Amino acid sequence: MTRGWDDLLRGERWRSPDTLWVEDGTEHGWAAVDELAAAVEAAIRACGPGRVVRIRSGSKLGCFAGQLGAWRAGRVVVADHGDLGPGELDLVRPDLTLDVTPGRAEPAVPAVPAGPVGGPDRPLPADRIPGSVVTVNFTSGSTGSRKAVAVTRGNLLALFGCRGLDVPAPGGLTAGSFATPAYDGWWFDTWRTVAAGGTVVCLPGVNEDVFAWPELAGTYGIDRLLLPTAVVAALVDAVPDCLTGIPWLFSGGEQFQVSTYRRAREAGLTNRFVNLYGPTEATFATHKHELPTDLAADVVPIGAPLDGCAQRLDGGELVVSGPLVCLGYLAGGAVAEEFRGEFRTGDLVRADPAGDLVFAGRLDSRIKVNGLRVDAAALEHRVATLPAVADCRVVQDERLTVAFVRTPAGASADPAVRDRVESVVRTFSPAIGVRLLDRFPVKAGGKVDAAALMDQHRATDRDEEQ
């Protein structure tokens, strides 16, 4: 691993012609990436002393080299691969935006400050974000509006040096990259790989060319891959062969279902699966559980703390602490809330017989259905353990509450499956609707898209009425 921050950004490896980055069929050496980052750094310095730089690029390499150049210039960097809208940008209030394309770094365009703490007549103070902060993570918004999390230099170095996330790679680490820069998986996919002197291979998205994955894995010898839980489930159901040839599969973001793991083994996949847990507010992950070859339990644990992480339970709620816990939330371009060394996750957990923690729901998972309180997390868990059921999501809007149930292909038409699901749902509330689906839509970051589920449900209802 890297000896320190300066070594990571300016070490001798950046002079090497060896392949660092593979994207869209093109290999880029360390020295070529260093050259692009130098152009970014020069463009940033030419624009003055702004604290926050937004790197905008349709290329993952552009985002990565932009981050490197911005860090070398001593700035807080926000990488935008097309994921950030006005709401997210208002949280961080970038001082300037830089469009970066591999081979070219265009001049920075000053951003227009807005809101109560900014504006043309009242610019944001230079010290609005502490010097320890180097970048920003955005939460998925699955439990409300998206939040901007201030990540420090120490947070990233702790992640890069976390031995519990290492995998055997005798020939040098090569990691597949699926995450986008706005999400915390990016630090594991890319920068942790670079800190280990490895190679990053950017994989096409699941809606692009997932069938190219095995060839890329074979050509470059990909050692590990991180995928959101919902993406793993979809691939195992539809095209499990695309995951062959990658020894280690890490997954996180949502509850990993036992049914997904069993179907992976039934499909002949021999990968080593690792379930990760950790809020965005703790950089990337705080717990891990490596799944055994034969899984007898009915639920996959979130596991034990990674080295350097600590935990405590407060009324069943998991509270995490340690060097991976970020500084706090940004709002209006400044730090609005500090975590002060620990973060209350809002997740309820319990210990299994082996001492590993098991996700048991959320403090905010209780919803009202026709005036009665229902534990949505408990309902989802009960349904997900039924035969021929892969997953369940309870979604509620101003008028409807629906249990969306994902089944293996073809099982959604089986009346017996529907009867079992409806029987369980009725024990929680007869007012909750049921919709059986072969797959769940996912967001750009890989989590299940609850709003899209409800939109599909309404559209199907309209079609059936006509």
Tab-separated table of C-alpha atoms in Angstrom:
chain	number	residue	atom	x	y	z
A	1	MET	CA	0.000	0.000	0.000
A	2	THR	CA	0.966	3.635	-0.314
A	3	ARG	CA	3.324	5.192	2.231
A	4	GLY	CA	1.277	8.387	2.451
A	5	TRP	CA	-0.842	10.917	0.623
A	6	ASP	CA	1.981	12.650	-1.219
A	7	ASP	CA	3.437	9.320	-2.327
A	8	LEU	CA	0.015	8.299	-3.654
A	9	LEU	CA	-0.317	11.514	-5.689
A	10	ARG	CA	3.271	12.020	-6.868
A	11	GLY	CA	5.186	8.762	-6.350
A	12	GLU	CA	7.620	7.289	-8.851
A	13	ARG	CA	4.976	4.909	-10.225
A	14	TRP	CA	3.442	7.835	-12.146
A	15	ARG	CA	6.473	7.811	-14.484
A	16	SER	CA	5.860	4.202	-15.501
A	17	PRO	CA	4.601	3.207	-18.977
A	18	ASP	CA	2.880	0.127	-17.465
A	19	THR	CA	-0.872	-0.112	-17.904
A	20	LEU	CA	-2.839	1.591	-15.146
A	21	TRP	CA	-6.261	2.035	-16.710
A	22	VAL	CA	-8.343	0.179	-19.309
A	23	GLU	CA	-11.523	1.758	-20.652
A	24	ASP	CA	-13.519	1.320	-23.876
A	25	GLY	CA	-10.868	-0.963	-25.339
A	26	THR	CA	-7.976	1.462	-24.754
A	27	GLU	CA	-5.069	0.953	-22.352
A	28	HIS	CA	-3.609	3.982	-20.562
A	29	GLY	CA	-0.245	3.877	-18.800
A	30	TRP	CA	0.602	5.524	-15.507
A	31	ALA	CA	2.644	8.191	-17.278
A	32	ALA	CA	-0.202	9.018	-19.691
A	33	VAL	CA	-2.636	9.474	-16.792
A	34	ASP	CA	-0.030	11.586	-14.990
A	35	GLU	CA	0.199	13.848	-18.041
A	36	LEU	CA	-3.567	14.392	-18.141
A	37	ALA	CA	-3.639	15.072	-14.388
A	38	ALA	CA	-0.840	17.649	-14.818
A	39	ALA	CA	-2.942	19.501	-17.402
A	40	VAL	CA	-5.895	19.479	-15.008
A	41	GLU	CA	-3.730	20.773	-12.161
A	42	ALA	CA	-2.390	23.613	-14.315
A	43	ALA	CA	-5.897	24.615	-15.430
A	44	ILE	CA	-7.127	24.685	-11.834
A	45	ARG	CA	-4.220	26.774	-10.578
A	46	ALA	CA	-4.749	29.251	-13.423
A	47	CYS	CA	-8.286	29.896	-12.169
A	48	GLY	CA	-7.350	31.143	-8.723
A	49	PRO	CA	-7.797	29.972	-5.150
A	50	GLY	CA	-11.292	28.369	-5.297
A	51	ARG	CA	-11.730	25.634	-2.669
A	52	VAL	CA	-14.076	23.163	-4.427
A	53	VAL	CA	-13.540	21.912	-7.983
A	54	ARG	CA	-16.146	20.014	-9.932
A	55	ILE	CA	-14.590	17.641	-12.441
A	56	ARG	CA	-17.085	16.928	-15.199
A	57	SER	CA	-16.360	14.098	-17.619
A	58	GLY	CA	-18.199	11.445	-19.584
A	59	SER	CA	-15.116	9.263	-19.227
A	60	LYS	CA	-14.247	7.489	-15.990
A	61	LEU	CA	-10.597	8.134	-16.779
A	62	GLY	CA	-11.393	11.848	-17.072
A	63	CYS	CA	-12.972	11.772	-13.607
A	64	PHE	CA	-10.039	9.852	-12.150
A	65	ALA	CA	-7.322	12.053	-13.686
A	66	GLY	CA	-9.353	15.119	-12.704
A	67	GLN	CA	-9.404	13.939	-9.100
A	68	LEU	CA	-5.659	13.390	-9.188
A	69	GLY	CA	-5.017	16.852	-10.658
A	70	ALA	CA	-7.380	18.588	-8.223
A	71	TRP	CA	-5.769	16.851	-5.233
A	72	ARG	CA	-2.320	17.851	-6.450
A	73	ALA	CA	-3.615	21.429	-6.591
A	74	GLY	CA	-4.807	21.119	-2.972
A	75	ARG	CA	-8.537	21.323	-3.752
A	76	VAL	CA	-11.666	19.488	-2.647
A	77	VAL	CA	-12.819	17.539	-5.693
A	78	VAL	CA	-16.346	16.595	-6.748
A	79	ALA	CA	-16.342	14.220	-9.736
A	80	ASP	CA	-19.421	14.329	-11.968
A	81	HIS	CA	-19.878	11.502	-14.464
A	82	GLY	CA	-23.330	12.855	-15.328
A	83	ASP	CA	-24.929	11.849	-12.009
A	84	LEU	CA	-25.159	15.230	-10.303
A	85	GLY	CA	-28.134	17.521	-10.662
A	86	PRO	CA	-28.845	21.024	-9.281
A	87	GLY	CA	-29.778	19.650	-5.865
A	88	GLU	CA	-26.466	17.862	-5.382
A	89	LEU	CA	-24.446	20.790	-6.716
A	90	ASP	CA	-26.217	23.172	-4.344
A	91	LEU	CA	-25.004	21.060	-1.428
A	92	VAL	CA	-21.344	21.565	-2.368
A	93	ARG	CA	-21.394	24.898	-4.288
A	94	PRO	CA	-18.313	24.300	-6.497
A	95	ASP	CA	-16.116	27.341	-7.077
A	96	LEU	CA	-15.328	26.176	-10.590
A	97	THR	CA	-16.169	23.407	-13.024
A	98	LEU	CA	-13.607	21.748	-15.239
A	99	ASP	CA	-14.552	19.651	-18.271
A	100	VAL	CA	-11.984	16.894	-18.701
A	101	THR	CA	-11.567	14.637	-21.714
A	102	PRO	CA	-8.648	12.206	-22.013
A	103	GLY	CA	-6.115	14.029	-24.184
A	104	ARG	CA	-7.528	17.440	-23.386
A	105	ALA	CA	-8.286	19.532	-20.283
A	106	GLU	CA	-10.490	22.477	-21.198
A	107	PRO	CA	-10.336	25.806	-19.296
A	108	ALA	CA	-12.266	25.900	-16.052
A	109	VAL	CA	-15.611	27.701	-16.033
A	110	PRO	CA	-16.389	29.620	-12.814
A	111	ALA	CA	-19.560	28.381	-11.133
A	112	VAL	CA	-22.170	30.912	-9.941
A	113	PRO	CA	-22.570	30.778	-6.141
A	114	ALA	CA	-26.158	30.812	-4.913
A	115	GLY	CA	-28.178	30.616	-1.714
A	116	PRO	CA	-28.083	32.318	1.659
A	117	VAL	CA	-24.363	31.759	2.315
A	118	GLY	CA	-23.178	32.677	-1.165
A	119	GLY	CA	-23.997	34.919	-4.072
A	120	PRO	CA	-22.171	37.494	-6.212
A	121	ASP	CA	-22.157	40.023	-3.385
A	122	ARG	CA	-21.333	37.584	-0.631
A	123	PRO	CA	-18.915	34.876	-1.793
A	124	LEU	CA	-18.371	31.754	0.244
A	125	PRO	CA	-15.426	32.008	2.681
A	126	ALA	CA	-12.184	30.266	1.774
A	127	ASP	CA	-12.303	28.187	4.985
A	128	ARG	CA	-15.867	26.975	4.460
A	129	ILE	CA	-14.590	23.373	4.304
A	130	PRO	CA	-11.723	22.208	6.595
A	131	GLY	CA	-8.349	21.496	5.015
A	132	SER	CA	-8.555	17.803	5.905
A	133	VAL	CA	-11.448	17.297	3.459
A	134	VAL	CA	-10.389	16.154	-0.024
A	135	THR	CA	-13.562	14.892	-1.698
A	136	VAL	CA	-17.312	14.354	-1.426
A	137	ASN	CA	-19.453	11.215	-1.454
A	138	PHE	CA	-23.162	11.344	-2.236
A	139	THR	CA	-25.626	9.039	-0.522
A	140	SER	CA	-28.040	7.096	-2.725
A	141	GLY	CA	-31.123	8.880	-1.394
A	142	SER	CA	-32.847	5.567	-0.647
A	143	THR	CA	-33.948	6.820	2.782
A	144	GLY	CA	-34.699	10.418	1.744
A	145	SER	CA	-33.018	13.164	-0.229
A	146	ARG	CA	-29.397	12.654	-1.260
A	147	LYS	CA	-26.755	14.033	1.082
A	148	ALA	CA	-23.203	15.213	0.465
A	149	VAL	CA	-20.624	13.637	2.773
A	150	ALA	CA	-17.271	15.321	3.430
A	151	VAL	CA	-14.481	12.729	3.085
A	152	THR	CA	-11.059	13.453	4.582
A	153	ARG	CA	-7.567	12.506	3.488
A	154	GLY	CA	-7.331	10.292	6.583
A	155	ASN	CA	-10.562	8.482	5.676
A	156	LEU	CA	-9.201	7.484	2.273
A	157	LEU	CA	-5.786	6.456	3.576
A	158	ALA	CA	-7.480	4.279	6.226
A	159	LEU	CA	-9.546	2.621	3.491
A	160	PHE	CA	-6.530	2.074	1.238
A	161	GLY	CA	-4.609	0.471	4.112
A	162	CYS	CA	-7.446	-1.737	5.392
A	163	ARG	CA	-6.023	-5.272	5.317
A	164	GLY	CA	-9.444	-6.860	5.719
A	165	LEU	CA	-10.297	-5.842	2.150
A	166	ASP	CA	-7.193	-7.393	0.588
A	167	VAL	CA	-7.465	-10.352	-1.783
A	168	PRO	CA	-4.703	-12.727	-2.956
A	169	ALA	CA	-3.240	-11.370	-6.202
A	170	PRO	CA	0.167	-12.991	-6.803
A	171	GLY	CA	0.710	-11.292	-10.166
A	172	GLY	CA	-0.341	-7.844	-8.969
A	173	LEU	CA	-3.902	-6.699	-8.328
A	174	THR	CA	-6.271	-6.095	-11.244
A	175	ALA	CA	-9.719	-4.837	-10.302
A	176	GLY	CA	-12.853	-4.546	-12.367
A	177	SER	CA	-14.531	-1.154	-12.010
A	178	PHE	CA	-18.325	-0.834	-12.092
A	179	ALA	CA	-18.977	2.088	-9.726
A	180	THR	CA	-19.376	5.706	-10.800
A	181	PRO	CA	-17.403	8.521	-9.132
A	182	ALA	CA	-20.314	9.983	-7.152
A	183	TYR	CA	-20.629	6.834	-5.046
A	184	ASP	CA	-18.423	5.364	-2.345
A	185	GLY	CA	-17.695	2.162	-4.292
A	186	TRP	CA	-15.463	4.276	-6.563
A	187	TRP	CA	-12.756	4.476	-3.865
A	188	PHE	CA	-12.608	0.684	-3.625
A	189	ASP	CA	-12.800	0.105	-7.393
A	190	THR	CA	-10.199	2.637	-8.458
A	191	TRP	CA	-8.126	4.483	-5.880
A	192	ARG	CA	-7.613	1.548	-3.522
A	193	THR	CA	-6.409	-0.428	-6.539
A	194	VAL	CA	-4.041	2.367	-7.547
A	195	ALA	CA	-2.730	2.648	-3.971
A	196	ALA	CA	-1.753	-1.024	-4.254
A	197	GLY	CA	0.016	-0.387	-7.580
A	198	GLY	CA	-2.656	-2.337	-9.469
A	199	THR	CA	-4.580	-2.000	-12.729
A	200	VAL	CA	-8.169	-0.757	-13.137
A	201	VAL	CA	-10.345	-2.317	-15.857
A	202	CYS	CA	-13.573	-0.384	-16.463
A	203	LEU	CA	-16.426	-2.762	-17.250
A	204	PRO	CA	-19.345	-1.833	-19.526
A	205	GLY	CA	-22.620	-1.264	-17.673
A	206	VAL	CA	-25.214	-4.011	-17.386
A	207	ASN	CA	-27.347	-2.212	-19.972
A	208	GLU	CA	-24.387	-1.829	-22.360
A	209	ASP	CA	-22.386	-4.999	-23.011
A	210	VAL	CA	-22.308	-7.290	-20.009
A	211	PHE	CA	-21.281	-10.153	-22.328
A	212	ALA	CA	-17.885	-8.432	-22.737
A	213	TRP	CA	-17.052	-9.048	-19.072
A	214	PRO	CA	-15.683	-12.614	-19.407
A	215	GLU	CA	-13.338	-11.587	-22.229
A	216	LEU	CA	-12.047	-8.622	-20.222
A	217	ALA	CA	-11.625	-10.839	-17.162
A	218	GLY	CA	-9.678	-13.353	-19.212
A	219	THR	CA	-7.519	-10.786	-21.006
A	220	TYR	CA	-6.506	-8.796	-17.928
A	221	GLY	CA	-6.863	-11.392	-15.175
A	222	ILE	CA	-9.355	-9.455	-13.048
A	223	ASP	CA	-8.903	-10.502	-9.425
A	224	ARG	CA	-11.861	-8.776	-7.804
A	225	LEU	CA	-15.094	-7.003	-8.666
A	226	LEU	CA	-17.477	-4.939	-6.558
A	227	LEU	CA	-21.145	-4.948	-7.572
A	228	PRO	CA	-24.293	-3.617	-5.887
A	229	THR	CA	-26.415	-6.388	-4.410
A	230	ALA	CA	-29.296	-5.784	-6.818
A	231	VAL	CA	-26.945	-6.067	-9.802
A	232	VAL	CA	-25.498	-9.360	-8.524
A	233	ALA	CA	-29.020	-10.733	-8.135
A	234	ALA	CA	-30.049	-9.669	-11.647
A	235	LEU	CA	-26.919	-11.151	-13.246
A	236	VAL	CA	-27.144	-14.424	-11.342
A	237	ASP	CA	-30.734	-14.809	-12.529
A	238	ALA	CA	-30.209	-13.819	-16.168
A	239	VAL	CA	-26.568	-14.210	-17.269
A	240	PRO	CA	-24.487	-15.897	-14.545
A	241	ASP	CA	-21.743	-16.789	-17.058
A	242	CYS	CA	-20.671	-13.129	-17.202
A	243	LEU	CA	-19.345	-13.477	-13.648
A	244	THR	CA	-17.103	-16.447	-14.345
A	245	GLY	CA	-13.366	-16.016	-14.228
A	246	ILE	CA	-13.391	-13.367	-11.459
A	247	PRO	CA	-12.138	-15.002	-8.233
A	248	TRP	CA	-13.527	-12.490	-5.729
A	249	LEU	CA	-16.954	-10.859	-5.891
A	250	PHE	CA	-17.692	-8.140	-3.338
A	251	SER	CA	-21.231	-6.881	-2.911
A	252	GLY	CA	-22.986	-4.284	-0.795
A	253	GLY	CA	-25.470	-1.439	-0.682
A	254	GLU	CA	-28.463	-3.546	0.322
A	255	GLN	CA	-29.269	-6.812	2.066
A	256	PHE	CA	-27.617	-9.753	0.263
A	257	GLN	CA	-30.233	-12.494	-0.096
A	258	VAL	CA	-29.506	-16.142	0.638
A	259	SER	CA	-31.544	-17.067	-2.451
A	260	THR	CA	-29.129	-15.111	-4.675
A	261	TYR	CA	-26.147	-16.983	-3.283
A	262	ARG	CA	-27.787	-20.384	-3.653
A	263	ARG	CA	-28.786	-19.669	-7.254
A	264	ALA	CA	-25.196	-18.586	-7.971
A	265	ARG	CA	-23.932	-21.959	-6.747
A	266	GLU	CA	-26.658	-23.802	-8.654
A	267	ALA	CA	-25.544	-21.958	-11.796
A	268	GLY	CA	-22.034	-23.326	-11.285
A	269	LEU	CA	-20.369	-20.088	-10.156
A	270	THR	CA	-17.311	-20.747	-8.008
A	271	ASN	CA	-16.472	-17.144	-7.088
A	272	ARG	CA	-15.645	-16.224	-3.493
A	273	PHE	CA	-18.478	-13.939	-2.344
A	274	VAL	CA	-17.938	-11.206	0.252
A	275	ASN	CA	-20.880	-9.301	1.705
A	276	LEU	CA	-19.926	-5.751	2.688
A	277	TYR	CA	-21.767	-3.377	4.974
A	278	GLY	CA	-21.148	0.277	5.681
A	279	PRO	CA	-22.923	3.596	5.289
A	280	THR	CA	-21.655	6.175	2.813
A	281	GLU	CA	-20.936	8.273	5.890
A	282	ALA	CA	-18.133	5.815	6.738
A	283	THR	CA	-16.241	6.220	3.435
A	284	PHE	CA	-16.991	2.783	1.975
A	285	ALA	CA	-17.468	-0.152	4.369
A	286	THR	CA	-17.149	-0.966	8.056
A	287	HIS	CA	-18.038	-4.690	8.138
A	288	LYS	CA	-17.537	-7.729	5.947
A	289	HIS	CA	-18.645	-11.340	5.838
A	290	GLU	CA	-17.093	-13.902	3.540
A	291	LEU	CA	-19.776	-16.397	2.583
A	292	PRO	CA	-18.944	-20.086	3.141
A	293	THR	CA	-19.150	-22.628	0.332
A	294	ASP	CA	-22.215	-24.210	1.955
A	295	LEU	CA	-24.588	-21.616	3.383
A	296	ALA	CA	-27.029	-23.139	5.853
A	297	ALA	CA	-28.334	-19.922	7.453
A	298	ASP	CA	-31.529	-18.221	6.286
A	299	VAL	CA	-29.923	-14.764	6.302
A	300	VAL	CA	-26.496	-13.456	5.232
A	301	PRO	CA	-24.736	-11.567	8.062
A	302	ILE	CA	-23.223	-8.137	7.596
A	303	GLY	CA	-20.301	-9.668	9.442
A	304	ALA	CA	-17.650	-8.364	11.786
A	305	PRO	CA	-15.902	-4.957	11.838
A	306	LEU	CA	-13.015	-4.357	9.471
A	307	ASP	CA	-9.655	-3.574	11.063
A	308	GLY	CA	-9.675	-0.056	12.484
A	309	CYS	CA	-13.472	0.015	12.765
A	310	ALA	CA	-15.411	-0.142	16.005
A	311	GLN	CA	-19.062	-0.698	16.790
A	312	ARG	CA	-21.560	-0.401	19.600
A	313	LEU	CA	-25.263	-1.067	19.895
A	314	ASP	CA	-27.638	1.506	21.275
A	315	GLY	CA	-31.085	0.008	21.733
A	316	GLY	CA	-30.369	-2.343	18.838
A	317	GLU	CA	-29.160	0.453	16.542
A	318	LEU	CA	-25.681	0.031	15.119
A	319	VAL	CA	-23.314	2.916	15.804
A	320	VAL	CA	-19.963	2.809	13.988
A	321	SER	CA	-16.732	4.649	14.760
A	322	GLY	CA	-13.103	4.706	13.736
A	323	PRO	CA	-10.906	6.345	11.082
A	324	LEU	CA	-13.342	5.535	8.250
A	325	VAL	CA	-16.139	7.693	9.692
A	326	CYS	CA	-16.250	10.852	7.584
A	327	LEU	CA	-16.208	14.443	8.821
A	328	GLY	CA	-19.896	15.208	8.290
A	329	TYR	CA	-22.513	16.530	5.884
A	330	LEU	CA	-22.162	19.492	3.552
A	331	ALA	CA	-25.047	21.841	2.801
A	332	GLY	CA	-24.997	25.216	1.112
A	333	GLY	CA	-21.323	24.743	0.301
A	334	ALA	CA	-20.107	24.389	3.892
A	335	VAL	CA	-20.000	21.800	6.674
A	336	ALA	CA	-23.480	21.716	8.175
A	337	GLU	CA	-23.203	18.744	10.550
A	338	GLU	CA	-20.155	16.985	11.978
A	339	PHE	CA	-20.220	13.321	13.024
A	340	ARG	CA	-17.475	13.786	15.656
A	341	GLY	CA	-15.913	10.363	15.227
A	342	GLU	CA	-18.989	8.134	15.141
A	343	PHE	CA	-22.092	7.689	13.021
A	344	ARG	CA	-25.516	6.416	13.985
A	345	THR	CA	-26.499	4.209	11.064
A	346	GLY	CA	-30.232	3.964	11.735
A	347	ASP	CA	-29.896	0.212	11.120
A	348	LEU	CA	-31.145	-2.317	13.642
A	349	VAL	CA	-28.927	-5.377	14.043
A	350	ARG	CA	-28.624	-8.523	16.138
A	351	ALA	CA	-25.834	-11.029	16.678
A	352	ASP	CA	-26.074	-14.516	15.176
A	353	PRO	CA	-24.728	-17.627	16.985
A	354	ALA	CA	-21.281	-17.086	15.422
A	355	GLY	CA	-21.125	-13.533	16.776
A	356	ASP	CA	-21.555	-11.844	13.409
A	357	LEU	CA	-24.069	-9.038	13.097
A	358	VAL	CA	-27.252	-9.595	11.110
A	359	PHE	CA	-29.335	-6.771	9.653
A	360	ALA	CA	-32.746	-6.707	11.358
A	361	GLY	CA	-34.380	-3.583	9.897
A	362	ARG	CA	-34.263	0.169	10.157
A	363	LEU	CA	-35.429	2.561	12.815
A	364	ASP	CA	-37.433	4.350	10.126
A	365	SER	CA	-38.823	1.179	8.476
A	366	ARG	CA	-42.208	1.379	10.233
A	367	ILE	CA	-44.869	2.780	7.918
A	368	LYS	CA	-48.558	3.517	8.323
A	369	VAL	CA	-51.058	1.583	6.221
A	370	ASN	CA	-54.687	2.637	6.685
A	371	GLY	CA	-53.748	4.116	10.046
A	372	LEU	CA	-51.964	1.009	11.366
A	373	ARG	CA	-48.199	0.721	11.763
A	374	VAL	CA	-46.417	-1.943	9.721
A	375	ASP	CA	-42.755	-2.959	9.972
A	376	ALA	CA	-41.792	-2.877	6.292
A	377	ALA	CA	-38.360	-4.426	6.927
A	378	ALA	CA	-39.870	-7.395	8.766
A	379	LEU	CA	-42.385	-7.889	5.951
A	380	GLU	CA	-39.644	-7.821	3.320
A	381	HIS	CA	-37.591	-10.375	5.248
A	382	ARG	CA	-40.527	-12.755	5.729
A	383	VAL	CA	-41.480	-12.685	2.055
A	384	ALA	CA	-37.863	-13.014	0.850
A	385	THR	CA	-37.496	-16.341	2.714
A	386	LEU	CA	-40.471	-17.942	0.917
A	387	PRO	CA	-39.836	-20.646	-1.733
A	388	ALA	CA	-39.411	-19.299	-5.287
A	389	VAL	CA	-38.901	-15.733	-3.983
A	390	ALA	CA	-35.650	-13.874	-4.578
A	391	ASP	CA	-36.309	-10.504	-2.951
A	392	CYS	CA	-39.005	-8.141	-1.713
A	393	ARG	CA	-39.329	-4.348	-1.509
A	394	VAL	CA	-42.191	-2.525	0.166
A	395	VAL	CA	-42.815	0.838	-1.485
A	396	GLN	CA	-45.287	3.470	-0.364
A	397	ASP	CA	-46.447	6.743	-1.886
A	398	GLU	CA	-49.267	9.132	-0.978
A	399	ARG	CA	-51.991	6.632	-2.005
A	400	LEU	CA	-50.584	3.125	-2.327
A	401	THR	CA	-48.467	0.608	-0.439
A	402	VAL	CA	-47.186	-2.253	-2.569
A	403	ALA	CA	-44.983	-5.255	-1.821
A	404	PHE	CA	-42.902	-5.803	-4.961
A	405	VAL	CA	-41.647	-9.372	-5.075
A	406	ARG	CA	-38.852	-10.526	-7.363
A	407	THR	CA	-39.033	-14.168	-8.414
A	408	PRO	CA	-36.881	-16.380	-10.636
A	409	ALA	CA	-37.810	-16.143	-14.313
A	410	GLY	CA	-41.265	-17.587	-14.954
A	411	ALA	CA	-42.237	-18.045	-11.298
A	412	SER	CA	-44.255	-14.817	-11.255
A	413	ALA	CA	-46.964	-16.596	-13.267
A	414	ASP	CA	-47.243	-19.467	-10.769
A	415	PRO	CA	-50.497	-19.115	-8.741
A	416	ALA	CA	-48.980	-21.072	-5.839
A	417	VAL	CA	-46.155	-18.530	-5.492
A	418	ARG	CA	-48.623	-15.628	-5.500
A	419	ASP	CA	-50.836	-17.375	-2.925
A	420	ARG	CA	-47.903	-17.873	-0.533
A	421	VAL	CA	-46.791	-14.257	-0.886
A	422	GLU	CA	-50.275	-12.815	-0.447
A	423	SER	CA	-50.854	-14.993	2.604
A	424	VAL	CA	-47.780	-13.536	4.340
A	425	VAL	CA	-48.535	-9.962	3.279
A	426	ARG	CA	-52.093	-10.211	4.645
A	427	THR	CA	-50.721	-11.042	8.107
A	428	PHE	CA	-49.106	-7.587	8.095
A	429	SER	CA	-51.944	-5.693	6.392
A	430	PRO	CA	-54.641	-6.698	3.870
A	431	ALA	CA	-54.364	-3.188	2.398
A	432	ILE	CA	-50.870	-3.825	0.998
A	433	GLY	CA	-50.887	-4.731	-2.681
A	434	VAL	CA	-48.662	-7.398	-4.213
A	435	ARG	CA	-46.823	-7.265	-7.531
A	436	LEU	CA	-44.658	-10.159	-8.708
A	437	LEU	CA	-41.802	-9.283	-11.073
A	438	ASP	CA	-38.957	-11.101	-12.793
A	439	ARG	CA	-36.545	-8.233	-12.099
A	440	PHE	CA	-36.254	-4.918	-10.238
A	441	PRO	CA	-35.134	-1.681	-11.921
A	442	VAL	CA	-31.961	-0.211	-10.431
A	443	LYS	CA	-30.524	3.290	-10.125
A	444	ALA	CA	-27.206	4.398	-11.584
A	445	GLY	CA	-25.474	3.418	-8.335
A	446	GLY	CA	-26.968	-0.078	-8.443
A	447	LYS	CA	-29.631	0.139	-5.722
A	448	VAL	CA	-33.245	-0.819	-6.374
A	449	ASP	CA	-35.186	2.123	-7.832
A	450	ALA	CA	-38.308	2.317	-5.656
A	451	ALA	CA	-39.825	5.206	-7.609
A	452	ALA	CA	-39.469	3.282	-10.880
A	453	LEU	CA	-41.152	0.255	-9.294
A	454	MET	CA	-44.169	2.353	-8.361
A	455	ASP	CA	-44.257	3.999	-11.805
A	456	GLN	CA	-44.281	0.554	-13.436
A	457	HIS	CA	-47.047	-0.570	-11.103
A	458	ARG	CA	-49.260	2.383	-11.977
A	459	ALA	CA	-48.588	1.989	-15.703
A	460	THR	CA	-49.489	-1.712	-15.552
A	461	ASP	CA	-52.701	-0.908	-13.679
A	462	ARG	CA	-53.682	1.617	-16.357
A	463	ASP	CA	-52.964	-0.881	-19.125
A	464	GLU	CA	-55.075	-3.543	-17.414
A	465	GLU	CA	-57.976	-1.118	-16.986
A	466	GLN	CA	-58.029	-0.189	-20.689
